[in-house]
């Protein structure tokens, strides 16, 4: 499944957190549809709980704290 992470700042740190993940493998695909998006491929069958969007949100917040502003969406979805 492709997911997009929309973040106005700290994109490099978010990318690093996901690429260094040991429990779930994230493959960076490049910039998404806008300059603020990062696009990743993730195998949803390896994600605990089966929801890669919720898991990715929790992973980023756990590593960077709750003050970072971002959103995670499945590719092709707007909300």
PDB file of N, CA and C in Angstrom:
ATOM      1  N   UNK A   1       0.835  -1.167   0.000  1.00  0.00           N
ATOM      2  CA  UNK A   1       0.000   0.000   0.000  1.00  0.00           C
ATOM      3  C   UNK A   1       0.888   1.241   0.000  1.00  0.00           C
ATOM      4  N   UNK A   2       0.496   2.230  -0.785  1.00  0.00           N
ATOM      5  CA  UNK A   2       1.203   3.502  -0.797  1.00  0.00           C
ATOM      6  C   UNK A   2       0.535   4.435   0.201  1.00  0.00           C
ATOM      7  N   UNK A   3       1.376   5.125   0.981  1.00  0.00           N
ATOM      8  CA  UNK A   3       0.858   6.140   1.885  1.00  0.00           C
ATOM      9  C   UNK A   3       1.589   7.445   1.622  1.00  0.00           C
ATOM     10  N   UNK A   4       0.879   8.538   1.835  1.00  0.00           N
ATOM     11  CA  UNK A   4       1.448   9.868   1.682  1.00  0.00           C
ATOM     12  C   UNK A   4       1.487  10.544   3.035  1.00  0.00           C
ATOM     13  N   UNK A   5       2.599  11.163   3.343  1.00  0.00           N
ATOM     14  CA  UNK A   5       2.739  11.924   4.573  1.00  0.00           C
ATOM     15  C   UNK A   5       2.910  13.373   4.172  1.00  0.00           C
ATOM     16  N   UNK A   6       1.954  14.186   4.567  1.00  0.00           N
ATOM     17  CA  UNK A   6       1.962  15.605   4.244  1.00  0.00           C
ATOM     18  C   UNK A   6       2.479  16.353   5.468  1.00  0.00           C
ATOM     19  N   UNK A   7       3.630  16.990   5.343  1.00  0.00           N
ATOM     20  CA  UNK A   7       4.242  17.707   6.454  1.00  0.00           C
ATOM     21  C   UNK A   7       4.880  18.993   5.937  1.00  0.00           C
ATOM     22  N   UNK A   8       4.485  20.142   6.480  1.00  0.00           N
ATOM     23  CA  UNK A   8       5.064  21.398   6.020  1.00  0.00           C
ATOM     24  C   UNK A   8       6.524  21.579   6.456  1.00  0.00           C
ATOM     25  N   UNK A   9       6.907  20.969   7.575  1.00  0.00           N
ATOM     26  CA  UNK A   9       8.285  21.052   8.068  1.00  0.00           C
ATOM     27  C   UNK A   9       8.717  19.687   8.578  1.00  0.00           C
ATOM     28  N   UNK A  10      10.016  19.537   8.804  1.00  0.00           N
ATOM     29  CA  UNK A  10      10.612  18.320   9.364  1.00  0.00           C
ATOM     30  C   UNK A  10      10.425  17.082   8.490  1.00  0.00           C
ATOM     31  N   UNK A  11      10.319  17.277   7.191  1.00  0.00           N
ATOM     32  CA  UNK A  11      10.157  16.143   6.277  1.00  0.00           C
ATOM     33  C   UNK A  11      11.367  15.210   6.314  1.00  0.00           C
ATOM     34  N   UNK A  12      12.566  15.784   6.396  1.00  0.00           N
ATOM     35  CA  UNK A  12      13.770  14.954   6.420  1.00  0.00           C
ATOM     36  C   UNK A  12      13.814  14.071   7.662  1.00  0.00           C
ATOM     37  N   UNK A  13      13.400  14.620   8.805  1.00  0.00           N
ATOM     38  CA  UNK A  13      13.389  13.840  10.040  1.00  0.00           C
ATOM     39  C   UNK A  13      12.325  12.743   9.993  1.00  0.00           C
ATOM     40  N   UNK A  14      11.174  13.047   9.435  1.00  0.00           N
ATOM     41  CA  UNK A  14      10.108  12.045   9.292  1.00  0.00           C
ATOM     42  C   UNK A  14      10.579  10.923   8.369  1.00  0.00           C
ATOM     43  N   UNK A  15      11.197  11.296   7.261  1.00  0.00           N
ATOM     44  CA  UNK A  15      11.720  10.299   6.317  1.00  0.00           C
ATOM     45  C   UNK A  15      12.733   9.395   7.008  1.00  0.00           C
ATOM     46  N   UNK A  16      13.611   9.980   7.809  1.00  0.00           N
ATOM     47  CA  UNK A  16      14.632   9.209   8.512  1.00  0.00           C
ATOM     48  C   UNK A  16      14.003   8.244   9.517  1.00  0.00           C
ATOM     49  N   UNK A  17      13.013   8.699  10.264  1.00  0.00           N
ATOM     50  CA  UNK A  17      12.338   7.838  11.246  1.00  0.00           C
ATOM     51  C   UNK A  17      11.748   6.610  10.562  1.00  0.00           C
ATOM     52  N   UNK A  18      11.075   6.812   9.440  1.00  0.00           N
ATOM     53  CA  UNK A  18      10.422   5.686   8.765  1.00  0.00           C
ATOM     54  C   UNK A  18      11.423   4.772   8.061  1.00  0.00           C
ATOM     55  N   UNK A  19      12.449   5.337   7.456  1.00  0.00           N
ATOM     56  CA  UNK A  19      13.439   4.500   6.781  1.00  0.00           C
ATOM     57  C   UNK A  19      14.247   3.664   7.769  1.00  0.00           C
ATOM     58  N   UNK A  20      14.414   4.137   8.991  1.00  0.00           N
ATOM     59  CA  UNK A  20      15.166   3.401  10.002  1.00  0.00           C
ATOM     60  C   UNK A  20      14.292   2.450  10.816  1.00  0.00           C
ATOM     61  N   UNK A  21      13.025   2.362  10.487  1.00  0.00           N
ATOM     62  CA  UNK A  21      12.102   1.487  11.199  1.00  0.00           C
ATOM     63  C   UNK A  21      12.548   0.028  11.070  1.00  0.00           C
ATOM     64  N   UNK A  22      12.533  -0.680  12.198  1.00  0.00           N
ATOM     65  CA  UNK A  22      12.926  -2.090  12.180  1.00  0.00           C
ATOM     66  C   UNK A  22      11.732  -3.030  12.259  1.00  0.00           C
ATOM     67  N   UNK A  23      10.596  -2.566  12.767  1.00  0.00           N
ATOM     68  CA  UNK A  23       9.436  -3.445  12.911  1.00  0.00           C
ATOM     69  C   UNK A  23       8.594  -3.536  11.635  1.00  0.00           C
ATOM     70  N   UNK A  24       8.477  -2.426  10.919  1.00  0.00           N
ATOM     71  CA  UNK A  24       7.746  -2.389   9.647  1.00  0.00           C
ATOM     72  C   UNK A  24       8.659  -1.722   8.630  1.00  0.00           C
ATOM     73  N   UNK A  25       8.759  -2.303   7.439  1.00  0.00           N
ATOM     74  CA  UNK A  25       9.644  -1.744   6.416  1.00  0.00           C
ATOM     75  C   UNK A  25       8.903  -0.715   5.569  1.00  0.00           C
ATOM     76  N   UNK A  26       9.470   0.488   5.532  1.00  0.00           N
ATOM     77  CA  UNK A  26       8.948   1.569   4.705  1.00  0.00           C
ATOM     78  C   UNK A  26       9.926   1.797   3.558  1.00  0.00           C
ATOM     79  N   UNK A  27       9.417   1.852   2.337  1.00  0.00           N
ATOM     80  CA  UNK A  27      10.246   2.117   1.166  1.00  0.00           C
ATOM     81  C   UNK A  27       9.880   3.501   0.648  1.00  0.00           C
ATOM     82  N   UNK A  28      10.852   4.403   0.670  1.00  0.00           N
ATOM     83  CA  UNK A  28      10.625   5.773   0.216  1.00  0.00           C
ATOM     84  C   UNK A  28      10.502   5.788  -1.303  1.00  0.00           C
ATOM     85  N   UNK A  29       9.404   6.368  -1.805  1.00  0.00           N
ATOM     86  CA  UNK A  29       9.154   6.421  -3.243  1.00  0.00           C
ATOM     87  C   UNK A  29       9.420   7.797  -3.840  1.00  0.00           C
ATOM     88  N   UNK A  30       9.636   8.784  -2.987  1.00  0.00           N
ATOM     89  CA  UNK A  30       9.908  10.132  -3.479  1.00  0.00           C
ATOM     90  C   UNK A  30       8.844  11.105  -3.036  1.00  0.00           C
ATOM     91  N   UNK A  31       8.897  12.260  -3.657  1.00  0.00           N
ATOM     92  CA  UNK A  31       7.944  13.314  -3.340  1.00  0.00           C
ATOM     93  C   UNK A  31       6.574  12.942  -3.886  1.00  0.00           C
ATOM     94  N   UNK A  32       5.542  13.271  -3.115  1.00  0.00           N
ATOM     95  CA  UNK A  32       4.175  12.989  -3.545  1.00  0.00           C
ATOM     96  C   UNK A  32       3.683  14.027  -4.536  1.00  0.00           C
ATOM     97  N   UNK A  33       2.386  14.242  -4.546  1.00  0.00           N
ATOM     98  CA  UNK A  33       1.757  15.151  -5.503  1.00  0.00           C
ATOM     99  C   UNK A  33       2.119  16.611  -5.258  1.00  0.00           C
ATOM    100  N   UNK A  34       2.460  16.960  -4.022  1.00  0.00           N
ATOM    101  CA  UNK A  34       2.848  18.335  -3.712  1.00  0.00           C
ATOM    102  C   UNK A  34       4.252  18.342  -3.112  1.00  0.00           C
ATOM    103  N   UNK A  35       4.802  19.523  -2.957  1.00  0.00           N
ATOM    104  CA  UNK A  35       6.160  19.643  -2.418  1.00  0.00           C
ATOM    105  C   UNK A  35       6.232  19.257  -0.949  1.00  0.00           C
ATOM    106  N   UNK A  36       5.109  19.236  -0.253  1.00  0.00           N
ATOM    107  CA  UNK A  36       5.126  18.927   1.179  1.00  0.00           C
ATOM    108  C   UNK A  36       4.867  17.450   1.455  1.00  0.00           C
ATOM    109  N   UNK A  37       4.690  16.647   0.423  1.00  0.00           N
ATOM    110  CA  UNK A  37       4.354  15.235   0.624  1.00  0.00           C
ATOM    111  C   UNK A  37       5.555  14.322   0.427  1.00  0.00           C
ATOM    112  N   UNK A  38       5.603  13.312   1.275  1.00  0.00           N
ATOM    113  CA  UNK A  38       6.538  12.199   1.125  1.00  0.00           C
ATOM    114  C   UNK A  38       5.698  10.962   0.830  1.00  0.00           C
ATOM    115  N   UNK A  39       6.132  10.135  -0.098  1.00  0.00           N
ATOM    116  CA  UNK A  39       5.370   8.935  -0.442  1.00  0.00           C
ATOM    117  C   UNK A  39       6.196   7.696  -0.100  1.00  0.00           C
ATOM    118  N   UNK A  40       5.535   6.754   0.573  1.00  0.00           N
ATOM    119  CA  UNK A  40       6.174   5.511   0.988  1.00  0.00           C
ATOM    120  C   UNK A  40       5.321   4.323   0.574  1.00  0.00           C
ATOM    121  N   UNK A  41       5.987   3.205   0.377  1.00  0.00           N
ATOM    122  CA  UNK A  41       5.329   1.918   0.168  1.00  0.00           C
ATOM    123  C   UNK A  41       5.499   1.133   1.451  1.00  0.00           C
ATOM    124  N   UNK A  42       4.402   0.533   1.929  1.00  0.00           N
ATOM    125  CA  UNK A  42       4.444  -0.280   3.142  1.00  0.00           C
ATOM    126  C   UNK A  42       3.563  -1.512   2.915  1.00  0.00           C
ATOM    127  N   UNK A  43       4.032  -2.654   3.393  1.00  0.00           N
ATOM    128  CA  UNK A  43       3.263  -3.896   3.287  1.00  0.00           C
ATOM    129  C   UNK A  43       2.308  -3.960   4.474  1.00  0.00           C
ATOM    130  N   UNK A  44       1.037  -3.738   4.218  1.00  0.00           N
ATOM    131  CA  UNK A  44       0.050  -3.664   5.310  1.00  0.00           C
ATOM    132  C   UNK A  44      -0.114  -4.974   6.065  1.00  0.00           C
ATOM    133  N   UNK A  45       0.330  -6.094   5.483  1.00  0.00           N
ATOM    134  CA  UNK A  45       0.219  -7.369   6.190  1.00  0.00           C
ATOM    135  C   UNK A  45       1.238  -7.486   7.319  1.00  0.00           C
ATOM    136  N   UNK A  46       2.283  -6.642   7.300  1.00  0.00           N
ATOM    137  CA  UNK A  46       3.300  -6.685   8.353  1.00  0.00           C
ATOM    138  C   UNK A  46       3.044  -5.663   9.456  1.00  0.00           C
ATOM    139  N   UNK A  47       2.021  -4.837   9.293  1.00  0.00           N
ATOM    140  CA  UNK A  47       1.732  -3.783  10.256  1.00  0.00           C
ATOM    141  C   UNK A  47       0.898  -4.342  11.407  1.00  0.00           C
ATOM    142  N   UNK A  48       1.369  -4.164  12.659  1.00  0.00           N
ATOM    143  CA  UNK A  48       0.567  -4.601  13.803  1.00  0.00           C
ATOM    144  C   UNK A  48      -0.791  -3.891  13.807  1.00  0.00           C
ATOM    145  N   UNK A  49      -1.850  -4.642  13.915  1.00  0.00           N
ATOM    146  CA  UNK A  49      -3.192  -4.073  13.882  1.00  0.00           C
ATOM    147  C   UNK A  49      -3.753  -3.939  12.478  1.00  0.00           C
ATOM    148  N   UNK A  50      -2.917  -4.069  11.452  1.00  0.00           N
ATOM    149  CA  UNK A  50      -3.380  -4.054  10.070  1.00  0.00           C
ATOM    150  C   UNK A  50      -3.736  -2.698   9.499  1.00  0.00           C
ATOM    151  N   UNK A  51      -3.514  -1.610  10.243  1.00  0.00           N
ATOM    152  CA  UNK A  51      -3.844  -0.285   9.749  1.00  0.00           C
ATOM    153  C   UNK A  51      -2.558   0.539   9.607  1.00  0.00           C
ATOM    154  N   UNK A  52      -1.978   0.589   8.402  1.00  0.00           N
ATOM    155  CA  UNK A  52      -0.710   1.281   8.229  1.00  0.00           C
ATOM    156  C   UNK A  52      -0.789   2.790   8.472  1.00  0.00           C
ATOM    157  N   UNK A  53      -1.937   3.407   8.218  1.00  0.00           N
ATOM    158  CA  UNK A  53      -2.068   4.847   8.426  1.00  0.00           C
ATOM    159  C   UNK A  53      -1.975   5.171   9.914  1.00  0.00           C
ATOM    160  N   UNK A  54      -2.770   4.493  10.732  1.00  0.00           N
ATOM    161  CA  UNK A  54      -2.749   4.728  12.183  1.00  0.00           C
ATOM    162  C   UNK A  54      -1.392   4.354  12.783  1.00  0.00           C
ATOM    163  N   UNK A  55      -0.816   3.259  12.329  1.00  0.00           N
ATOM    164  CA  UNK A  55       0.484   2.817  12.839  1.00  0.00           C
ATOM    165  C   UNK A  55       1.570   3.843  12.511  1.00  0.00           C
ATOM    166  N   UNK A  56       1.551   4.380  11.294  1.00  0.00           N
ATOM    167  CA  UNK A  56       2.552   5.360  10.874  1.00  0.00           C
ATOM    168  C   UNK A  56       2.411   6.647  11.678  1.00  0.00           C
ATOM    169  N   UNK A  57       1.184   7.093  11.902  1.00  0.00           N
ATOM    170  CA  UNK A  57       0.967   8.288  12.731  1.00  0.00           C
ATOM    171  C   UNK A  57       1.562   8.088  14.119  1.00  0.00           C
ATOM    172  N   UNK A  58       1.282   6.948  14.731  1.00  0.00           N
ATOM    173  CA  UNK A  58       1.780   6.662  16.077  1.00  0.00           C
ATOM    174  C   UNK A  58       3.303   6.568  16.086  1.00  0.00           C
ATOM    175  N   UNK A  59       3.878   5.987  15.057  1.00  0.00           N
ATOM    176  CA  UNK A  59       5.341   5.837  14.967  1.00  0.00           C
ATOM    177  C   UNK A  59       6.019   7.205  14.883  1.00  0.00           C
ATOM    178  N   UNK A  60       5.502   8.094  14.067  1.00  0.00           N
ATOM    179  CA  UNK A  60       6.093   9.423  13.917  1.00  0.00           C
ATOM    180  C   UNK A  60       5.942  10.218  15.213  1.00  0.00           C
ATOM    181  N   UNK A  61       4.752  10.197  15.800  1.00  0.00           N
ATOM    182  CA  UNK A  61       4.534  10.921  17.056  1.00  0.00           C
ATOM    183  C   UNK A  61       5.403  10.364  18.174  1.00  0.00           C
ATOM    184  N   UNK A  62       5.593   9.057  18.221  1.00  0.00           N
ATOM    185  CA  UNK A  62       6.436   8.439  19.230  1.00  0.00           C
ATOM    186  C   UNK A  62       7.889   8.852  19.113  1.00  0.00           C
ATOM    187  N   UNK A  63       8.352   9.035  17.890  1.00  0.00           N
ATOM    188  CA  UNK A  63       9.751   9.388  17.664  1.00  0.00           C
ATOM    189  C   UNK A  63      10.007  10.894  17.756  1.00  0.00           C
ATOM    190  N   UNK A  64       9.017  11.690  17.370  1.00  0.00           N
ATOM    191  CA  UNK A  64       9.242  13.129  17.258  1.00  0.00           C
ATOM    192  C   UNK A  64       8.423  13.959  18.231  1.00  0.00           C
ATOM    193  N   UNK A  65       7.510  13.352  18.941  1.00  0.00           N
ATOM    194  CA  UNK A  65       6.662  14.102  19.862  1.00  0.00           C
ATOM    195  C   UNK A  65       5.389  14.568  19.189  1.00  0.00           C
ATOM    196  N   UNK A  66       4.506  15.123  19.977  1.00  0.00           N
ATOM    197  CA  UNK A  66       3.196  15.508  19.462  1.00  0.00           C
ATOM    198  C   UNK A  66       3.169  16.926  18.893  1.00  0.00           C
ATOM    199  N   UNK A  67       4.283  17.640  18.941  1.00  0.00           N
ATOM    200  CA  UNK A  67       4.297  19.012  18.441  1.00  0.00           C
ATOM    201  C   UNK A  67       4.533  19.102  16.934  1.00  0.00           C
ATOM    202  N   UNK A  68       4.925  18.021  16.306  1.00  0.00           N
ATOM    203  CA  UNK A  68       5.145  18.035  14.862  1.00  0.00           C
ATOM    204  C   UNK A  68       3.788  17.970  14.153  1.00  0.00           C
ATOM    205  N   UNK A  69       3.655  18.751  13.075  1.00  0.00           N
ATOM    206  CA  UNK A  69       2.396  18.826  12.337  1.00  0.00           C
ATOM    207  C   UNK A  69       2.537  18.021  11.051  1.00  0.00           C
ATOM    208  N   UNK A  70       1.646  17.044  10.872  1.00  0.00           N
ATOM    209  CA  UNK A  70       1.667  16.209   9.670  1.00  0.00           C
ATOM    210  C   UNK A  70       0.337  15.481   9.559  1.00  0.00           C
ATOM    211  N   UNK A  71       0.101  14.881   8.423  1.00  0.00           N
ATOM    212  CA  UNK A  71      -1.032  13.968   8.272  1.00  0.00           C
ATOM    213  C   UNK A  71      -0.604  12.818   7.386  1.00  0.00           C
ATOM    214  N   UNK A  72      -1.193  11.679   7.632  1.00  0.00           N
ATOM    215  CA  UNK A  72      -0.877  10.462   6.889  1.00  0.00           C
ATOM    216  C   UNK A  72      -2.161   9.999   6.215  1.00  0.00           C
ATOM    217  N   UNK A  73      -2.066   9.779   4.911  1.00  0.00           N
ATOM    218  CA  UNK A  73      -3.229   9.325   4.146  1.00  0.00           C
ATOM    219  C   UNK A  73      -2.826   8.212   3.195  1.00  0.00           C
ATOM    220  N   UNK A  74      -3.768   7.331   2.946  1.00  0.00           N
ATOM    221  CA  UNK A  74      -3.574   6.323   1.905  1.00  0.00           C
ATOM    222  C   UNK A  74      -3.517   7.045   0.570  1.00  0.00           C
ATOM    223  N   UNK A  75      -2.642   6.624  -0.319  1.00  0.00           N
ATOM    224  CA  UNK A  75      -2.494   7.278  -1.617  1.00  0.00           C
ATOM    225  C   UNK A  75      -3.836   7.283  -2.345  1.00  0.00           C
ATOM    226  N   UNK A  76      -4.193   8.438  -2.881  1.00  0.00           N
ATOM    227  CA  UNK A  76      -5.439   8.587  -3.614  1.00  0.00           C
ATOM    228  C   UNK A  76      -6.589   9.117  -2.781  1.00  0.00           C
ATOM    229  N   UNK A  77      -6.406   9.186  -1.469  1.00  0.00           N
ATOM    230  CA  UNK A  77      -7.462   9.712  -0.590  1.00  0.00           C
ATOM    231  C   UNK A  77      -7.076  11.114  -0.142  1.00  0.00           C
ATOM    232  N   UNK A  78      -8.072  11.965   0.000  1.00  0.00           N
ATOM    233  CA  UNK A  78      -7.831  13.339   0.408  1.00  0.00           C
ATOM    234  C   UNK A  78      -8.142  13.586   1.876  1.00  0.00           C
ATOM    235  N   UNK A  79      -9.030  12.813   2.469  1.00  0.00           N
ATOM    236  CA  UNK A  79      -9.406  13.011   3.884  1.00  0.00           C
ATOM    237  C   UNK A  79      -9.563  11.696   4.559  1.00  0.00           C
TER     238      UNK A  79
END
